[in-house]
Amino acid sequence: MSAQAAPPQSARVGVVFTGLVLVMLLAALDGTIVATALPTIVGELGGLEHISWITSAYLLAQTAVTPLYGKLGDLYGRKRVLQIAIVVFLAGSALCGLAQSMTALIAFRAVQGLGAGGLIVLTQATVGDIVPPRERGKYQGIFGGVFGLASVAGPLLGGLIVEHTSWRWVFYVNLPIGLVALVVLAITLPAAAARAKPAIDYLGAGLLAAGLAGIVLVTSLGGTTWAWGSADVVLTAAIGVGCLLAFTFVETRASEPVLPPALWRERVFAVAGALSLIVGFALFGAVTFLPLYFQTVDAASPTGSGLRLLPMMLGVLVTSIGSGQAISRLGRYKMFPIGGTAVMAIGLVLLSRLGVGTSTLEASLYLLVLGLGLGMVMQVLILAVQNAVPYAVLGAATSGVTLMRGIGGSLGTAVFGSIFTNRLTARLTGGDLPPALRQIVSGGGRLTGAQVEQLPAPARLAYEQAYVHALTPVFLVAACVAALGFLLAWLLPEKPLRATAATSTGLDDSLAAPKAPDSLAEIEKALSMATTLEQRRRFRAGVADRARLDVSPGGVWALVQLNRRGVDGARAEARRLGVSEERIRQVDGELRADGLVDDGGITARGTAYADQLFSARREALSELLDDRDAERRPEVSRLLQALSRELVGERP
């Protein structure tokens, strides 16, 4: 009877998790699917000088609100906050699809980003509400796979949509997926109560967002819409810098700051944060403009331009996974950011060589080199930080590193967009343009790849050369930024990797947006990932030795279950897990022979043994945590107790 009760519970978790995966897919895809549609969007709406803001507005809004969502979920319940985030994201998607001007599209992308900031954080936190820690690692791994899939499928799917329907469906495609996820989660997701009442640093998050917005506005509009040195530029820059200075002041007094000032005194975090900003700057900034090159200069279709980005995504996945495995074997990580930033710089220099006649194979090799470099850096930074900081700031440190990458992406997109637009405008307003092209440019026109192909040969060549001329400095500046990262990587301290929960990271950490600065949630996730199936097997084999008891693994399990549930409860649990009657009799005979159980149930000696086994598990988890100050905190102690009970109760 008990055995029949498991499948429905497992099926329910599967259904809930399917809804969460759909939500995660929405957030992951939207970071990559829009890039291949940018030339077509600009061709219809105009506003080439503001093209970088299509990406910047989304990234900036997402980065600004992400640290808040995790705490809001703790405060008001994750189900409700996640549903609100999905609705905001879908509303922004629908408005983006309806946009009739570049200004409207940029504004609606910001709305979409405000919703997206909660999707990744809350889906990962919600897994903790529905899945026991001992099973959580495999679910987090699936999330990592979703990001890997999105990084490859996004550009391709965006190209297919633009080529066969309309660029508006790049945004509309979110609606059916999101509605299905909303229905599934509304029906099946339990309304988990808040686990804490955290203080939320609204003022700090608001000042950070305002400061970044001011800086991005200046870098994006300066030299195009606003003249350098104009009152608009000076005033906006002053407001941005003022907000950032106020942010640093507020953080020193906030009870739970977005970025605790003490983190910057930890050298590993300071260097890793700067490197993360550089990676975001180069990755989001430079790569945003590659589809422009492929479609306008290389005459690729939107689908083809998406396919052209696959070598870079492949490189990221290969070295991200490979570096993680190598670090696990070697126990050293500093060499990877050093090598990765060097390879990044080389890849960006190679991309600056893209010209009108560059072959597909040559461009693919350049992109592969860039991807290999990026993958060696992204994975390692979070691992290094989690290995260096104490529990008290673990969540904020993890969030901070990925937050810096988001900031770098916003700034990089704006800076490179300004460089690209200024260079292209200067080239297209020169006096040596062919008459046909001069007429189009004077009318504020913007050509799609198909329209460029239809131009007379001299005009087409002039247009293509203008694009190459505009893109070359983008990649050269990005290469200089990567070279700065190479020099900075040498300053990254290499602390011995602890075989602890704090060093457990995965692909989802390297690709995801910032997580909630909730240290308890971070340590719970990390402990569950550290106690993988292989780790738990070693635990089971050694727990009796640690407790100095001569009991088999089967006896360990049975003894703990008898102590917790009694004879009837232990037998019911064994049958529910599919343990045969013959095996139950064997273990029962073993325990009786040792005087640990009798006809009345567990004996006093058996109870003492069970307590020793539980203490051994608790001690093992404490060693994984490797933070005595954290262990003395009541909430961490309760977490270790709960995990110990779950682990000792596992079926052997």
Coordinates of N, CA and C in Angstrom, one line a residue, residues 212-311:
L212 N 23.6 53.3 -12.0 CA 24.0 52.6 -13.2 C 23.2 53.2 -14.4
A213 N 21.9 53.5 -14.3 CA 21.2 54.0 -15.4 C 21.8 55.3 -15.9
G214 N 22.2 56.2 -14.9 CA 22.9 57.4 -15.3 C 24.1 57.2 -16.1
I215 N 25.0 56.3 -15.7 CA 26.2 56.0 -16.4 C 25.9 55.4 -17.8
V216 N 25.0 54.5 -17.8 CA 24.6 53.9 -19.1 C 24.0 54.9 -20.1
L217 N 23.2 55.8 -19.6 CA 22.6 56.9 -20.4 C 23.7 57.7 -21.0
V218 N 24.7 58.1 -20.3 CA 25.8 58.9 -20.8 C 26.6 58.2 -21.8
T219 N 26.9 56.9 -21.5 CA 27.7 56.2 -22.5 C 27.0 55.8 -23.8
S220 N 25.7 55.7 -23.6 CA 24.9 55.3 -24.8 C 24.5 56.5 -25.7
L221 N 24.1 57.6 -25.0 CA 23.6 58.8 -25.8 C 24.6 59.8 -26.1
G222 N 25.8 59.8 -25.3 CA 26.8 60.7 -25.5 C 27.4 60.6 -26.9
G223 N 27.5 61.7 -27.6 CA 28.1 61.8 -28.9 C 27.1 61.5 -30.0
T224 N 25.9 61.1 -29.6 CA 24.9 60.8 -30.7 C 23.7 61.7 -30.4
T225 N 22.8 61.3 -29.5 CA 21.7 62.2 -29.2 C 22.1 63.5 -28.4
W226 N 23.1 63.3 -27.5 CA 23.6 64.4 -26.7 C 25.1 64.6 -27.1
A227 N 25.4 65.9 -27.3 CA 26.8 66.2 -27.6 C 27.6 66.1 -26.3
W228 N 28.9 65.6 -26.5 CA 29.8 65.5 -25.4 C 30.0 66.9 -24.8
G229 N 30.0 67.0 -23.5 CA 30.1 68.3 -22.9 C 28.8 69.1 -22.7
S230 N 27.7 68.6 -23.3 CA 26.5 69.3 -23.2 C 25.9 69.2 -21.7
A231 N 25.0 70.1 -21.4 CA 24.4 70.1 -20.1 C 23.7 68.7 -19.8
D232 N 23.1 68.1 -20.8 CA 22.5 66.8 -20.5 C 23.5 65.8 -20.1
V233 N 24.6 65.7 -20.8 CA 25.6 64.7 -20.4 C 26.2 65.0 -19.0
V234 N 26.5 66.3 -18.8 CA 27.1 66.6 -17.5 C 26.2 66.3 -16.3
L235 N 24.9 66.7 -16.5 CA 24.0 66.6 -15.4 C 23.7 65.1 -15.2
T236 N 23.5 64.3 -16.2 CA 23.2 62.9 -16.1 C 24.4 62.2 -15.4
A237 N 25.6 62.5 -15.9 CA 26.8 61.9 -15.3 C 26.9 62.2 -13.8
A238 N 26.6 63.5 -13.5 CA 26.7 63.9 -12.1 C 25.7 63.2 -11.2
I239 N 24.5 63.0 -11.7 CA 23.4 62.3 -11.0 C 23.8 60.8 -10.8
G240 N 24.3 60.2 -11.9 CA 24.8 58.8 -11.8 C 25.9 58.6 -10.8
V241 N 26.9 59.4 -10.8 CA 28.0 59.3 -9.9 C 27.5 59.6 -8.5
G242 N 26.7 60.6 -8.3 CA 26.1 60.9 -7.0 C 25.4 59.8 -6.4
C243 N 24.5 59.1 -7.2 CA 23.8 58.0 -6.7 C 24.7 56.8 -6.3
L244 N 25.7 56.6 -7.1 CA 26.7 55.5 -6.7 C 27.4 55.8 -5.4
L245 N 27.8 57.1 -5.2 CA 28.4 57.5 -4.0 C 27.5 57.3 -2.8
A246 N 26.2 57.7 -3.0 CA 25.2 57.6 -2.0 C 25.0 56.1 -1.7
F247 N 25.1 55.3 -2.7 CA 24.9 53.8 -2.5 C 26.0 53.3 -1.6
T248 N 27.2 53.7 -1.8 CA 28.3 53.2 -1.0 C 28.1 53.6 0.5
F249 N 27.5 54.8 0.7 CA 27.3 55.3 2.0 C 26.1 54.5 2.7
V250 N 25.1 54.3 1.9 CA 23.9 53.6 2.5 C 24.2 52.2 2.8
E251 N 25.1 51.5 2.0 CA 25.4 50.1 2.3 C 26.2 49.9 3.6
T252 N 26.9 51.0 4.1 CA 27.6 50.8 5.4 C 26.6 50.8 6.5
R253 N 25.4 51.3 6.3 CA 24.4 51.4 7.4 C 23.2 50.4 7.3
A254 N 23.1 49.8 6.1 CA 22.0 48.9 5.9 C 22.2 47.6 6.7
S255 N 21.1 47.1 7.3 CA 21.1 45.8 8.0 C 21.4 44.6 7.2
E256 N 20.9 44.6 6.0 CA 21.2 43.5 5.0 C 21.5 44.2 3.6
P257 N 22.7 44.7 3.5 CA 23.0 45.5 2.2 C 23.0 44.6 1.0
V258 N 22.8 45.2 -0.1 CA 22.9 44.5 -1.4 C 24.3 44.0 -1.6
L259 N 25.3 44.8 -1.4 CA 26.7 44.4 -1.5 C 27.4 44.9 -0.2
P260 N 27.5 44.0 0.8 CA 28.2 44.4 2.0 C 29.6 45.0 1.8
P261 N 29.9 46.2 2.3 CA 31.2 46.8 2.1 C 32.3 45.9 2.6
A262 N 32.1 45.0 3.6 CA 33.2 44.1 4.0 C 33.6 43.2 3.0
L263 N 32.8 42.9 2.0 CA 33.2 42.0 0.9 C 34.4 42.5 0.1
W264 N 34.4 43.9 -0.1 CA 35.4 44.4 -0.9 C 36.8 44.4 -0.2
R265 N 36.8 44.2 1.1 CA 38.1 44.0 1.8 C 38.6 42.6 1.7
E266 N 37.8 41.7 1.1 CA 38.3 40.3 0.8 C 38.9 40.4 -0.6
R267 N 40.2 40.2 -0.7 CA 40.8 40.4 -2.0 C 40.3 39.4 -3.1
V268 N 40.0 38.2 -2.7 CA 39.4 37.3 -3.7 C 38.1 37.8 -4.3
F269 N 37.3 38.3 -3.5 CA 36.0 38.9 -4.0 C 36.2 40.1 -4.8
A270 N 37.1 41.0 -4.4 CA 37.4 42.3 -5.1 C 37.9 42.0 -6.5
V271 N 38.9 41.0 -6.6 CA 39.5 40.7 -7.9 C 38.4 39.9 -8.8
A272 N 37.7 39.0 -8.2 CA 36.8 38.2 -8.9 C 35.6 39.1 -9.4
G273 N 35.2 40.0 -8.6 CA 34.1 40.9 -9.0 C 34.5 41.8 -10.2
A274 N 35.8 42.3 -10.1 CA 36.3 43.1 -11.3 C 36.4 42.2 -12.5
L275 N 36.9 41.0 -12.4 CA 37.0 40.1 -13.5 C 35.6 39.8 -14.1
S276 N 34.6 39.6 -13.2 CA 33.3 39.3 -13.6 C 32.7 40.4 -14.4
L277 N 33.0 41.7 -14.0 CA 32.5 42.8 -14.7 C 33.1 42.9 -16.1
I278 N 34.4 42.5 -16.2 CA 35.1 42.5 -17.5 C 34.5 41.5 -18.4
V279 N 34.2 40.3 -17.9 CA 33.6 39.2 -18.7 C 32.3 39.7 -19.2
G280 N 31.5 40.3 -18.4 CA 30.2 40.7 -18.8 C 30.3 41.8 -19.9
F281 N 31.3 42.7 -19.6 CA 31.5 43.8 -20.6 C 31.9 43.3 -21.9
A282 N 32.8 42.3 -22.0 CA 33.2 41.8 -23.3 C 32.1 40.9 -23.9
L283 N 31.5 40.0 -23.1 CA 30.6 39.0 -23.6 C 29.3 39.7 -24.2
F284 N 28.6 40.5 -23.4 CA 27.4 41.1 -23.8 C 27.6 42.3 -24.8
G285 N 28.7 43.0 -24.5 CA 29.0 44.2 -25.3 C 29.4 43.9 -26.7
A286 N 30.4 43.1 -26.9 CA 30.9 42.8 -28.2 C 30.0 41.9 -29.0
V287 N 29.5 40.9 -28.4 CA 28.8 39.9 -29.1 C 27.4 40.4 -29.6
T288 N 26.9 41.4 -29.0 CA 25.6 41.9 -29.4 C 25.6 42.3 -30.9
F289 N 26.8 42.8 -31.3 CA 26.8 43.4 -32.7 C 27.3 42.4 -33.8
L290 N 27.6 41.1 -33.4 CA 28.0 40.1 -34.4 C 26.9 39.8 -35.4
P291 N 25.6 39.7 -34.9 CA 24.5 39.4 -35.9 C 24.4 40.6 -37.0
L292 N 24.7 41.8 -36.6 CA 24.7 42.9 -37.5 C 25.7 42.6 -38.6
Y293 N 26.9 42.2 -38.3 CA 27.9 41.9 -39.3 C 27.5 40.7 -40.2
F294 N 27.0 39.7 -39.6 CA 26.6 38.5 -40.4 C 25.5 38.8 -41.4
Q295 N 24.5 39.6 -40.9 CA 23.4 39.8 -41.8 C 23.6 40.9 -42.8
T296 N 24.3 42.0 -42.4 CA 24.5 43.1 -43.3 C 25.7 43.0 -44.2
V297 N 26.8 42.5 -43.6 CA 28.0 42.4 -44.4 C 28.2 41.1 -45.1
D298 N 27.8 40.0 -44.4 CA 28.0 38.7 -44.9 C 26.8 38.1 -45.6
A299 N 25.7 38.9 -45.7 CA 24.5 38.5 -46.4 C 23.8 37.3 -45.8
A300 N 24.0 37.0 -44.5 CA 23.4 35.8 -43.9 C 21.9 36.1 -43.6
S301 N 21.1 35.1 -43.6 CA 19.7 35.2 -43.2 C 19.7 35.3 -41.6
P302 N 18.6 35.8 -41.0 CA 18.5 35.8 -39.6 C 18.8 34.4 -39.0
T303 N 18.3 33.3 -39.6 CA 18.6 32.0 -39.1 C 20.1 31.7 -39.2
G304 N 20.7 32.1 -40.4 CA 22.1 31.8 -40.6 C 23.0 32.6 -39.6
S305 N 22.6 33.8 -39.2 CA 23.4 34.6 -38.3 C 23.3 33.9 -36.9
G306 N 22.2 33.3 -36.6 CA 22.1 32.6 -35.3 C 23.0 31.4 -35.3
L307 N 23.0 30.7 -36.4 CA 23.9 29.5 -36.5 C 25.4 29.9 -36.4
R308 N 25.7 31.1 -36.9 CA 27.1 31.5 -36.9 C 27.7 31.7 -35.5
L309 N 26.8 31.9 -34.5 CA 27.2 32.1 -33.2 C 27.4 30.8 -32.4
L310 N 27.0 29.7 -33.0 CA 27.2 28.4 -32.3 C 28.6 28.0 -31.9
P311 N 29.6 28.3 -32.7 CA 31.0 28.0 -32.3 C 31.4 28.7 -31.0

